[in-house]
Coordinates of C-alpha atoms and ligand atoms in Angstrom, one line a residue:
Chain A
X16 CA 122.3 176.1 172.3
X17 CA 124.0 174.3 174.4
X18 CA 123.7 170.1 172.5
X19 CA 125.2 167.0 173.7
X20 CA 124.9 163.8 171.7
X21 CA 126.9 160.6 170.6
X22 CA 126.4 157.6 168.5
X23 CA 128.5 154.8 168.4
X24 CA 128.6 152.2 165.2
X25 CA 130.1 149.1 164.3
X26 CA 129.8 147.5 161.0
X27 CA 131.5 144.7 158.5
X28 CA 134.5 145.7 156.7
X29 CA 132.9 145.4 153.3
X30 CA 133.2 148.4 151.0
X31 CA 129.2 149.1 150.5
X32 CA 129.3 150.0 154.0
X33 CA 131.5 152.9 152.9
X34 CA 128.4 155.0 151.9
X35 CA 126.1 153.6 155.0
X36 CA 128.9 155.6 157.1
X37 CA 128.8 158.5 154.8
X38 CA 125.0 158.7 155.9
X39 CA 125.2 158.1 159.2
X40 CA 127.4 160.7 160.2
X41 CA 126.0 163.2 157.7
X42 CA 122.5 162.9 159.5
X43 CA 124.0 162.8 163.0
X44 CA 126.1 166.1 162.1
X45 CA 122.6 167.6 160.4
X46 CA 121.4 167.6 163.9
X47 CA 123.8 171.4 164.2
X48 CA 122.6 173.1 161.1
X49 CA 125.8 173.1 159.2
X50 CA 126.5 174.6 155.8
X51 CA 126.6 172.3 152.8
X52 CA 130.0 172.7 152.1
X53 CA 130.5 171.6 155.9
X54 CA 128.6 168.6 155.8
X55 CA 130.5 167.8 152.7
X56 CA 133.8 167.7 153.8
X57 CA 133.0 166.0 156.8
X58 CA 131.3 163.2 154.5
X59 CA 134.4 163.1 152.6
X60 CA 137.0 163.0 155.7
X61 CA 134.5 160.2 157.3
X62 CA 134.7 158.1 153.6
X63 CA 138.5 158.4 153.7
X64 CA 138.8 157.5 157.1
X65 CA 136.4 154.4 156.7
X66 CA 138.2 153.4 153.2
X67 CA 141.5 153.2 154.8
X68 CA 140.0 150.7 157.7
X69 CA 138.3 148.3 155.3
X70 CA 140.9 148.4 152.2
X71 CA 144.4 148.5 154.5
X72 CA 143.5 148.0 157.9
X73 CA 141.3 144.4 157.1
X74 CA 143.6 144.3 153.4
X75 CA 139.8 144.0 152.4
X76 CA 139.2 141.0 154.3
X77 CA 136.6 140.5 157.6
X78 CA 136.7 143.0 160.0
X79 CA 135.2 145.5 162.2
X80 CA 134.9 148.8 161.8
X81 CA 133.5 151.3 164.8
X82 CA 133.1 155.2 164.1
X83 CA 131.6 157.0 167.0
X84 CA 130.5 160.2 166.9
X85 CA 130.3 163.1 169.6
X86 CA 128.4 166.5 168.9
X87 CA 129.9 168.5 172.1
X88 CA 128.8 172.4 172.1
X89 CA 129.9 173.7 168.4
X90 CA 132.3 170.5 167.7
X91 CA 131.8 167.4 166.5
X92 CA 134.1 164.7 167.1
X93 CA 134.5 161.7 164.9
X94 CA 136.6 158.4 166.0
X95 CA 137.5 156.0 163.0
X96 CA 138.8 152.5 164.7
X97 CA 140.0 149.3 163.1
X98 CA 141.6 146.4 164.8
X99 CA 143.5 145.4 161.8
X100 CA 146.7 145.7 160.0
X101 CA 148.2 149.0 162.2
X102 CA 150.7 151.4 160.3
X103 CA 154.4 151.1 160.9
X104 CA 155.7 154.4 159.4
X105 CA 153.5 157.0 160.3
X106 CA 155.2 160.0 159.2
X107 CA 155.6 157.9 155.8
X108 CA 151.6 156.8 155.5
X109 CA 151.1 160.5 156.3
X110 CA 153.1 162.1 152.8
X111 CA 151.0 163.5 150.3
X112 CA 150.9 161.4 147.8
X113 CA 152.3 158.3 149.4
X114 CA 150.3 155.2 149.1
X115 CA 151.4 151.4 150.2
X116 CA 148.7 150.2 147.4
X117 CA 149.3 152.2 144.3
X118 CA 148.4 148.7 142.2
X119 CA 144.6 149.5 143.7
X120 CA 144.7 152.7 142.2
X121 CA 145.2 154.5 145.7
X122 CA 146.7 158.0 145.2
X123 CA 147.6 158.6 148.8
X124 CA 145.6 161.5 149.3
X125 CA 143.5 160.4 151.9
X126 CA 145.4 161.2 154.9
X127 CA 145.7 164.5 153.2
X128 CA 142.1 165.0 152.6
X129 CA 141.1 164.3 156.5
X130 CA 143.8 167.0 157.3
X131 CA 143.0 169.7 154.9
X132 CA 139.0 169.2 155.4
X133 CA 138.5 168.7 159.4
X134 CA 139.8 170.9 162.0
X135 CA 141.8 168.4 164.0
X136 CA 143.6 165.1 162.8
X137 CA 145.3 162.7 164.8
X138 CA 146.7 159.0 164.2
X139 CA 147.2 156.5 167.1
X140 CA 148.1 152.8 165.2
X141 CA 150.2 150.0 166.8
X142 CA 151.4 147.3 164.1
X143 CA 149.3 144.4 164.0
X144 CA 146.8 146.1 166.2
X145 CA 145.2 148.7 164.7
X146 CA 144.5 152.0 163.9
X147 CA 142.1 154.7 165.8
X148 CA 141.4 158.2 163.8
X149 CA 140.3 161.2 165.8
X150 CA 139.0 164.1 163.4
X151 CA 137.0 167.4 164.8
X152 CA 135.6 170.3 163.2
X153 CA 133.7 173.4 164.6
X154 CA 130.5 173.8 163.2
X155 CA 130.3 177.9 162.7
X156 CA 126.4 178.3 161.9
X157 CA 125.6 176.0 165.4
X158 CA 124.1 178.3 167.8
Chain B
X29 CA 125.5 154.5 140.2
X30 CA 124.9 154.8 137.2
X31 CA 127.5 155.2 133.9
X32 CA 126.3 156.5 130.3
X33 CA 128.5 156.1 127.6
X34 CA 128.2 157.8 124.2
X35 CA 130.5 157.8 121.5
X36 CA 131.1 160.4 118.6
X37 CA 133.6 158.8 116.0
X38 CA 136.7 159.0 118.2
X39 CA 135.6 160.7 121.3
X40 CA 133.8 158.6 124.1
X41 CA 131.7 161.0 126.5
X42 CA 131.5 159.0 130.2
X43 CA 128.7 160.7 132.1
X44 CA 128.9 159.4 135.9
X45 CA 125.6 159.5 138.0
X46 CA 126.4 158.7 141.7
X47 CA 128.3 158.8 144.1
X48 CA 132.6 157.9 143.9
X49 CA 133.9 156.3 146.9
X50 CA 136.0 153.0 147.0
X51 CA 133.1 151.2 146.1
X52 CA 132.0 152.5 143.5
X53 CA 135.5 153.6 141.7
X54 CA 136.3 149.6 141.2
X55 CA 132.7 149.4 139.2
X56 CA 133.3 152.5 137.0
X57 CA 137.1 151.5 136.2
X58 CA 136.0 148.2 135.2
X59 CA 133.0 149.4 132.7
X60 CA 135.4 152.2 130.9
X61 CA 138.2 149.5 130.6
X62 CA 136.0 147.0 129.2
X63 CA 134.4 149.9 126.8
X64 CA 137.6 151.3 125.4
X65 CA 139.4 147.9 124.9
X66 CA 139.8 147.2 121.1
X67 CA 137.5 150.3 120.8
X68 CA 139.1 153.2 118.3
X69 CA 138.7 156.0 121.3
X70 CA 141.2 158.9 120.9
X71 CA 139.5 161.3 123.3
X72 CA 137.8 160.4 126.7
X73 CA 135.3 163.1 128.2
X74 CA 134.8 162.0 131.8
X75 CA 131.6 163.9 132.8
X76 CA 130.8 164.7 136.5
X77 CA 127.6 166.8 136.2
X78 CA 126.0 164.0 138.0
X79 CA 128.5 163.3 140.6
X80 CA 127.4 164.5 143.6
X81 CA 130.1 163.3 145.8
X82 CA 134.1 161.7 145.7
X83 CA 136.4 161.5 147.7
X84 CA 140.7 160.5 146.8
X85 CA 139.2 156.9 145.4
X86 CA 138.2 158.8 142.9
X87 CA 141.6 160.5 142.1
X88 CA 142.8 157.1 141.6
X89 CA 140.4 156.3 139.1
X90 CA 140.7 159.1 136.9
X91 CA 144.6 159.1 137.0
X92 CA 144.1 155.3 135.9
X93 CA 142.0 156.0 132.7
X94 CA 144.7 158.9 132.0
X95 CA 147.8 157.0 132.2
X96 CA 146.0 154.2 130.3
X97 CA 144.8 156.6 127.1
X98 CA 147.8 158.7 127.2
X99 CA 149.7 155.3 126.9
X100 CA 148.1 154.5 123.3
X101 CA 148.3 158.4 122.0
X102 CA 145.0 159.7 123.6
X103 CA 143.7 162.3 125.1
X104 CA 141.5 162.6 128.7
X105 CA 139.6 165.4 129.9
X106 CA 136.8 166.2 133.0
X107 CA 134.2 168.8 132.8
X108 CA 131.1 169.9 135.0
X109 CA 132.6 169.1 138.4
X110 CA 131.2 170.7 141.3
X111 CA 133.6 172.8 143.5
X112 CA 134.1 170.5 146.0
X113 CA 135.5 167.4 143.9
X114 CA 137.6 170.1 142.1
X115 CA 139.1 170.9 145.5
X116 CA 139.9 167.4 146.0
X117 CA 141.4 167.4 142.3
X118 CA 143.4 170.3 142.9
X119 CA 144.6 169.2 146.1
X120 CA 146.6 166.1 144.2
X121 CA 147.2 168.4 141.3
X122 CA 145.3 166.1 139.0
X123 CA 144.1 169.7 137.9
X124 CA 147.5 170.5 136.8
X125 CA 147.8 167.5 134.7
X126 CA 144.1 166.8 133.3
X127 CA 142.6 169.8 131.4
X128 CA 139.0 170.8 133.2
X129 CA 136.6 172.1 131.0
X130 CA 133.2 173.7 132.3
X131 CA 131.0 171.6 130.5
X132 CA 131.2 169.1 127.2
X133 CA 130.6 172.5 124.4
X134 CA 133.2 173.9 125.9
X135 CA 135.6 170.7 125.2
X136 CA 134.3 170.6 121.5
X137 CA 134.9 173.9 121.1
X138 CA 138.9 173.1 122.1
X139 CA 139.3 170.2 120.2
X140 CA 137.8 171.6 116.9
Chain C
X11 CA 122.4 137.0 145.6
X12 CA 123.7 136.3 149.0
X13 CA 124.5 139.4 151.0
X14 CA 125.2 139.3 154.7
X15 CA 126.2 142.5 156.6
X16 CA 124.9 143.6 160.3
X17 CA 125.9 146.8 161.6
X18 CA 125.4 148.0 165.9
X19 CA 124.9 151.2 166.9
X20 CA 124.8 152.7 169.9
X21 CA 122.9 155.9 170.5
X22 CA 121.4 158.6 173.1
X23 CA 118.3 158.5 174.2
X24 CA 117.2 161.8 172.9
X25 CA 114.0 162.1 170.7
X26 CA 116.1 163.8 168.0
X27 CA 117.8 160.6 167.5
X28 CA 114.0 159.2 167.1
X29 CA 114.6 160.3 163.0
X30 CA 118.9 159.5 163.3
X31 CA 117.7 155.9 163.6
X32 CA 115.4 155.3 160.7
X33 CA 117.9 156.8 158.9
X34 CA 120.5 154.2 159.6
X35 CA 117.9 151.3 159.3
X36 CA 116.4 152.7 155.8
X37 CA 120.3 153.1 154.5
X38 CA 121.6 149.4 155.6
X39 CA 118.1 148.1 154.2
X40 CA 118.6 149.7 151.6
X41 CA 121.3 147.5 150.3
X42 CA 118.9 144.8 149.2
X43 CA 117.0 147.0 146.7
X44 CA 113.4 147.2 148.6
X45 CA 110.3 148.6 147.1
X46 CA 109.3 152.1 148.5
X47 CA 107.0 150.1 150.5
X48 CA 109.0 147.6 152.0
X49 CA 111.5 150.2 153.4
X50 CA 108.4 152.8 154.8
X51 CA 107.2 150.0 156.6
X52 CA 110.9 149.2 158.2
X53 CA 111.1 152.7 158.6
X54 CA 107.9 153.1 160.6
X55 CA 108.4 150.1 163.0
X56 CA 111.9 151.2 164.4
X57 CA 110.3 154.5 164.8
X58 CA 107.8 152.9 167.0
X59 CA 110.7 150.5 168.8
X60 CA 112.7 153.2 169.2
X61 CA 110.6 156.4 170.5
X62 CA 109.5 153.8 172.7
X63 CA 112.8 152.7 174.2
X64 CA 113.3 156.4 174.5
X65 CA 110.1 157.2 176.1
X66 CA 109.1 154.6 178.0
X67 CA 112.2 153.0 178.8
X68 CA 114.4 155.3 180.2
X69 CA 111.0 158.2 180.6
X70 CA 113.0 161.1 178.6
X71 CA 115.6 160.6 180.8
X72 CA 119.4 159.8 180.1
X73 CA 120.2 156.3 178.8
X74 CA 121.5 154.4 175.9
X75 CA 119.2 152.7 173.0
X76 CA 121.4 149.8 171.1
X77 CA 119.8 149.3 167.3
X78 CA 121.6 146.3 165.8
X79 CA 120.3 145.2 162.3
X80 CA 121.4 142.5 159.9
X81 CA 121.0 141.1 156.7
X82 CA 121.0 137.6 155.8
X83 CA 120.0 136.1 152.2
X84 CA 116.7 137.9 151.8
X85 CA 115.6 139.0 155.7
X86 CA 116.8 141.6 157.5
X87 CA 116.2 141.5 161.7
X88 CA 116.3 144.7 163.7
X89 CA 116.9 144.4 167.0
X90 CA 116.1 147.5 169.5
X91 CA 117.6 147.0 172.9
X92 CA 117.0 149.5 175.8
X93 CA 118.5 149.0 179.4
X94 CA 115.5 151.0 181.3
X95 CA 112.5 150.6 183.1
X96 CA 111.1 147.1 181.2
X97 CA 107.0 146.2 180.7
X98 CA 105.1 144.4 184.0
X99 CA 102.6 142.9 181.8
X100 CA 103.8 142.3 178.6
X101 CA 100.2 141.0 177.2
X102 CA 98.5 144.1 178.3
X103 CA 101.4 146.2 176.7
X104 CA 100.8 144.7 173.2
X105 CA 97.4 145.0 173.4
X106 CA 96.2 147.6 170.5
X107 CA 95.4 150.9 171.7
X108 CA 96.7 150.5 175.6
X109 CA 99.0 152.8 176.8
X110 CA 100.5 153.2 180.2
X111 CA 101.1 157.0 179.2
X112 CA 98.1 159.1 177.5
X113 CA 99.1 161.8 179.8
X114 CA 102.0 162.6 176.5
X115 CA 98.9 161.4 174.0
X116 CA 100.4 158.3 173.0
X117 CA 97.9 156.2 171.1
X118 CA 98.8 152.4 172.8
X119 CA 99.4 151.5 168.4
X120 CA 103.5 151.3 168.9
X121 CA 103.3 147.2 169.1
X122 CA 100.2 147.2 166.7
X123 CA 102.1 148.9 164.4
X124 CA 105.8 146.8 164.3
X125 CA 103.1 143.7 164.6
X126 CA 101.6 144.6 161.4
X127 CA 104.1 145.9 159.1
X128 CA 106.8 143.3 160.3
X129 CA 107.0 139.9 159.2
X130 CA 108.3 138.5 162.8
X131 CA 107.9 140.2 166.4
X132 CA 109.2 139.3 169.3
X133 CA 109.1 140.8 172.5
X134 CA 111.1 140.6 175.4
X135 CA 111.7 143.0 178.7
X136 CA 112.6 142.1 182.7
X137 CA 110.8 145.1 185.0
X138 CA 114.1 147.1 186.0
X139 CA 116.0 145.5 183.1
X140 CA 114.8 146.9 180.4
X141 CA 113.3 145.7 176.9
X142 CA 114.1 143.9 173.4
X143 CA 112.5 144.0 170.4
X144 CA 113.3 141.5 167.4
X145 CA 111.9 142.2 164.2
X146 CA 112.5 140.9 160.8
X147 CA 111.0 141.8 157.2
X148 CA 111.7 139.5 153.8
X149 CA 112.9 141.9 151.1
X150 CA 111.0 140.4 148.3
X151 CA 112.6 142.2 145.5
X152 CA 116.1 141.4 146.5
X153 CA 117.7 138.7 144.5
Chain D
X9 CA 109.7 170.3 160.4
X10 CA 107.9 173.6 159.1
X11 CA 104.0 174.8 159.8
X12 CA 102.1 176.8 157.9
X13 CA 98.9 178.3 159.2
X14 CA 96.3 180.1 157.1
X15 CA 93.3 181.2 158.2
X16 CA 90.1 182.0 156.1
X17 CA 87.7 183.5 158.7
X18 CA 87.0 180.3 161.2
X19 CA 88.6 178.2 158.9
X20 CA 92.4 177.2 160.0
X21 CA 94.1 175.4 157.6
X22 CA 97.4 173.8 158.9
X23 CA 99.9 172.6 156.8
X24 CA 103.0 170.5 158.3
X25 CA 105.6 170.1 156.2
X26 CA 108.3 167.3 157.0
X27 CA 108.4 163.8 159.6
X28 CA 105.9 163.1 162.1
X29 CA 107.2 161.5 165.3
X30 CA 107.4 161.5 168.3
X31 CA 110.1 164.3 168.2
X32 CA 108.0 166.6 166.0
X33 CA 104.6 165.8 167.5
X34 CA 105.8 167.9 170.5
X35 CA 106.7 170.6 168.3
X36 CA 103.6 170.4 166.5
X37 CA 101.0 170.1 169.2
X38 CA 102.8 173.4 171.1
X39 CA 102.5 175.5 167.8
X40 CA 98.8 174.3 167.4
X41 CA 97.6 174.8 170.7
X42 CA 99.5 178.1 170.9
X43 CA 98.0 179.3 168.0
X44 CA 94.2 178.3 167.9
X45 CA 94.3 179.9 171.9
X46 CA 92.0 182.7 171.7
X47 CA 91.5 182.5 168.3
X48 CA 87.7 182.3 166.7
X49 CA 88.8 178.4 164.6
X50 CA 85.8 176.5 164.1
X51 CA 87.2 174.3 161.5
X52 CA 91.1 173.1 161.7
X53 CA 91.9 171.3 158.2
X54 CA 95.3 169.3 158.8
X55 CA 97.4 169.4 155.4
X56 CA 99.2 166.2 155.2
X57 CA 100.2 166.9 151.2
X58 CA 103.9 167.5 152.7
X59 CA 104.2 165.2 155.5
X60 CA 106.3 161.8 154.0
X61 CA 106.2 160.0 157.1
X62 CA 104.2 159.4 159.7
X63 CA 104.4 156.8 163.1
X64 CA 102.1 156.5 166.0
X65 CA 103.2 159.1 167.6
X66 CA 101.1 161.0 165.0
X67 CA 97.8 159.2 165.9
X68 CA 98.1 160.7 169.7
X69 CA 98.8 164.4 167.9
X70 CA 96.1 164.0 165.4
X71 CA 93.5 163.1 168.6
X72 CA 94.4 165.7 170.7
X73 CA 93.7 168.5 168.2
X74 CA 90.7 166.7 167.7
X75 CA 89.2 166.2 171.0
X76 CA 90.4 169.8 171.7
X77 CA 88.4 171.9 169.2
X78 CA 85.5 169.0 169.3
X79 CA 85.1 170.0 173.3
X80 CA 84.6 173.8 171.9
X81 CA 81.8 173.0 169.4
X82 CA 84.2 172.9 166.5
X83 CA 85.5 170.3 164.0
X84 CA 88.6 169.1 162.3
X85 CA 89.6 167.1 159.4
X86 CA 92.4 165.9 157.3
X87 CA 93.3 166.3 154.1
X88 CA 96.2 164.9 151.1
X89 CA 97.0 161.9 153.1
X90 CA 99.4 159.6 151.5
X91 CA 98.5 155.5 151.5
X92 CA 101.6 154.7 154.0
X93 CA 100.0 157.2 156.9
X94 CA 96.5 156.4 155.5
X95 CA 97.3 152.8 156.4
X96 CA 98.8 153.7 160.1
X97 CA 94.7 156.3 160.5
X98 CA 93.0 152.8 159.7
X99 CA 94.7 150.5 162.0
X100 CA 94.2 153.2 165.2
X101 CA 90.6 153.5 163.7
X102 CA 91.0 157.4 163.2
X103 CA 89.5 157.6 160.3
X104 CA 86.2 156.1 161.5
X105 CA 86.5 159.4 163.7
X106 CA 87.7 162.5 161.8
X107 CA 86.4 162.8 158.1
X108 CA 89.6 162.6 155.6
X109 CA 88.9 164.1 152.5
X110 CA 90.9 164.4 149.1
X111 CA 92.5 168.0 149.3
X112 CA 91.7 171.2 150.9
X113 CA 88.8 172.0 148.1
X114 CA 87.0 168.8 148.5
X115 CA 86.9 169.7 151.9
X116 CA 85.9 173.3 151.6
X117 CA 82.8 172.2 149.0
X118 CA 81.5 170.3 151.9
X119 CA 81.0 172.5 154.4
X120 CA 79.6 175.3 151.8
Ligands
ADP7 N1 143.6 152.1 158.8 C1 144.8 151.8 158.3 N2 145.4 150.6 158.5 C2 146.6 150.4 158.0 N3 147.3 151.2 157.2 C3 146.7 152.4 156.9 C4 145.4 152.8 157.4 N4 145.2 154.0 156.9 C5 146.2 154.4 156.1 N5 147.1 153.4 156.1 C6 148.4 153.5 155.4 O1 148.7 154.8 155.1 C7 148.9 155.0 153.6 C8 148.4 156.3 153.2 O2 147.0 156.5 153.4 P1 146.1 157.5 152.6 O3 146.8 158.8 152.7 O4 144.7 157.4 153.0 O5 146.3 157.0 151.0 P2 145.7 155.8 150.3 O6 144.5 155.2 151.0 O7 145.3 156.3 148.9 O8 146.8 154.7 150.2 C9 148.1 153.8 153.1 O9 148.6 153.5 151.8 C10 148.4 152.7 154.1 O10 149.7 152.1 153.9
ADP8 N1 110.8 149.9 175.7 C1 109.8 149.9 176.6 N2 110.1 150.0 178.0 C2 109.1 150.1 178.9 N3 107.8 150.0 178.6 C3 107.4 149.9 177.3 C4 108.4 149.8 176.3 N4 107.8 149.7 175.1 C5 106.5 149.7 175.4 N5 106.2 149.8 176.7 C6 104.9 149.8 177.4 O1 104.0 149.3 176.5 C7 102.9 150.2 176.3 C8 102.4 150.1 174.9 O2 103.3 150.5 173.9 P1 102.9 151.0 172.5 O3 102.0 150.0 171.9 O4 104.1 151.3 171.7 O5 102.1 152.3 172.7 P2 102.5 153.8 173.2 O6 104.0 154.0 172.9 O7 101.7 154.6 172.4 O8 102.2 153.8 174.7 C9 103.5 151.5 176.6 O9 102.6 152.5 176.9 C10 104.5 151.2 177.7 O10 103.8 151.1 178.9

């Protein structure tokens, strides 16, 4: 079956929201049937993503985040923006293991986490700007 | 979320019911702190039968409560976890570091 | 407690998102602890707001339906925004039972409904413009 | 959305099993109609035990069927409502119109 749809959300930097986000693109994704185990990693790459916006893109202060999500054929496509903090060293923030906030507890794997459970990864950020994630992943059992 | 504690002479067993995000992981760390301080626990459990879902916030945590009990002689351990949180665990090699046991018996059984 | 948050999102108008929006609503609501209750009822009226944006609005056609909800202290407001056809005669509209479409069995309840398991209603739509709803429910429980 | 028929000589039971909207009223009223064409129902008992939400588009759904077997000489009634749907039958003054009884053996001592 051929399935086109997109949602577009904007919510308050504030870390209960990290869940609501979970939620919403787990029931927008539902919409193609996936397996459990794709639905969870999606919900995971979509909490990592979100985290990273509110804790070092706002520094967990006020803030917008917008996720948008596309469903196009098989794929879904989900967009992660922040207008906050930006990333200076990508190829740094992008190491296993490498985390500007270890005194939070961070361990760094997030970046690692998106890349290892989604199909597609990539990082646009501009210091002082913000940061936009792109992630995609083919959902097999869609037909 | 939800966070059960019970203790057996020296071993505390942490059962976690809910969900381990960002959010959440600031909650739990601050109730297992607050439990263990001036407490005699040698040996933490962490329990993730109930833990549906986690993502790397929740590596943090359970690296935290490591560092902190290996730091006055104890020992920390996680059983019941669902594959998908141990393929987050492995991923950082927390597995490599933190012995995983199926469930609590199992632990007992190791520590006896 | 005081607990403000608001989130916007921005959706298809498909009738699959019909259940994608009470979702979202009953998860941000959700927040502020209501009783089972409390969040059927919220549930039910941006069912109503929203099938009818979706129906009537843009008449199954392509469009977009904008769902904005906030919390502040103890209320929450939902606002439904559609950018389609809009109502000629706005009293007859609410009236219970009316319908300009029994043609798709529609039961003319959609207004009587958000009237009565709302706490505030407000209505407001331009012919050609398209239509608003404002609703708001006090969450009792939360404190 | 899932729905069950089961039929006990004219006696269609129908049970729907998920949301009722305006989405799945569609999907409902095709597999009805589809089904009772032809067929020898004189009594359609809808099964609401496993529906846990209902909106208005449900009212239009729940009239239809109504008005359709009624034109044929037949009947139709509900069953296992819940007191949030209950509430929405009231308001559109459904239930002054189609008998609602407790469950499906309620039902089926009445008409013996
Ligand atoms: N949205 C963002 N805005 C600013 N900096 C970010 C953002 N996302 C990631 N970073 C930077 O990249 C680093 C690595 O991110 P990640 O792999 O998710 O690990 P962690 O969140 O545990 O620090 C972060 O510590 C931070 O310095
Ligand atoms: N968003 C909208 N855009 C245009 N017309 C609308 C909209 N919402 C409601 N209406 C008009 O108001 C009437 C009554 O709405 P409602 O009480 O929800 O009943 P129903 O949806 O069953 O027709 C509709 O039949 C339609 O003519």
């Amino acid at each position: 079956m051929k399935y086109d749809n997109h949602i577009k959300v904007e919510f308050t930097s504030k870390s209960a929201n990290e869940s609501l986000a979970r939620v919403i693109a787990s029931a927008f994704v539902s919409q193609l049937d996936p397996t459990l185990e794709e639905l969870a990693d999606i919900r995971t790459a979509v909490s990592e993503a979100v985290t990273n916006a509110i804790i070092h893109g706002y520094d967990g202060g006020k803030g917008k985040v917008i996720m948008e999500c596309t469903l196009q054929d098989h794929t879904v496509e989900i967009k992660i923006v922040d207008k906050g903090n930006g990333i200076e060293d990508l190829n740094l923030a992008m190491q296993p293991l490498y985390t500007s906030k270890p005194e939070l507890e961070r361990s760094g794997m997030g970046f690692t986490v998106m890349q290892s459970f989604m199909d597609f990864l990539e990082v646009k950020s501009e210091l002082h700007k913000g940061t936009t994630i792109i992630m995609r992943k083919c959902i097999k059992n869609a037909d | 979320m939800k966070i059960d504690f019970v203790k057996k002479e020296n071993v505390l067993s942490i059962k976690i019911d809910g969900e381990i995000d960002h959010h959440s992981a600031a909650e739990i760390r601050t109730k297992i702190d607050a439990y263990i301080t001036g407490s005699n626990t040698k040996y933490i459990v962490l329990d993730f039968k109930k833990v549906g879902f986690m993502d790397s916030s929740g590596i943090g945590m359970v690296m935290g409560r490591y560092r902190n009990i290996k730091r006055v002689g104890g020992e920390l351990c996680i059983v019941s976890v669902n594959n998908s949180i141990k393929r987050i665990l492995d991923m950082a090699g927390v597995t490599g570091i933190i012995p995983v046991y199926k469930n609590q018996e199992e632990f007992l059984g190791v520590i006896k």
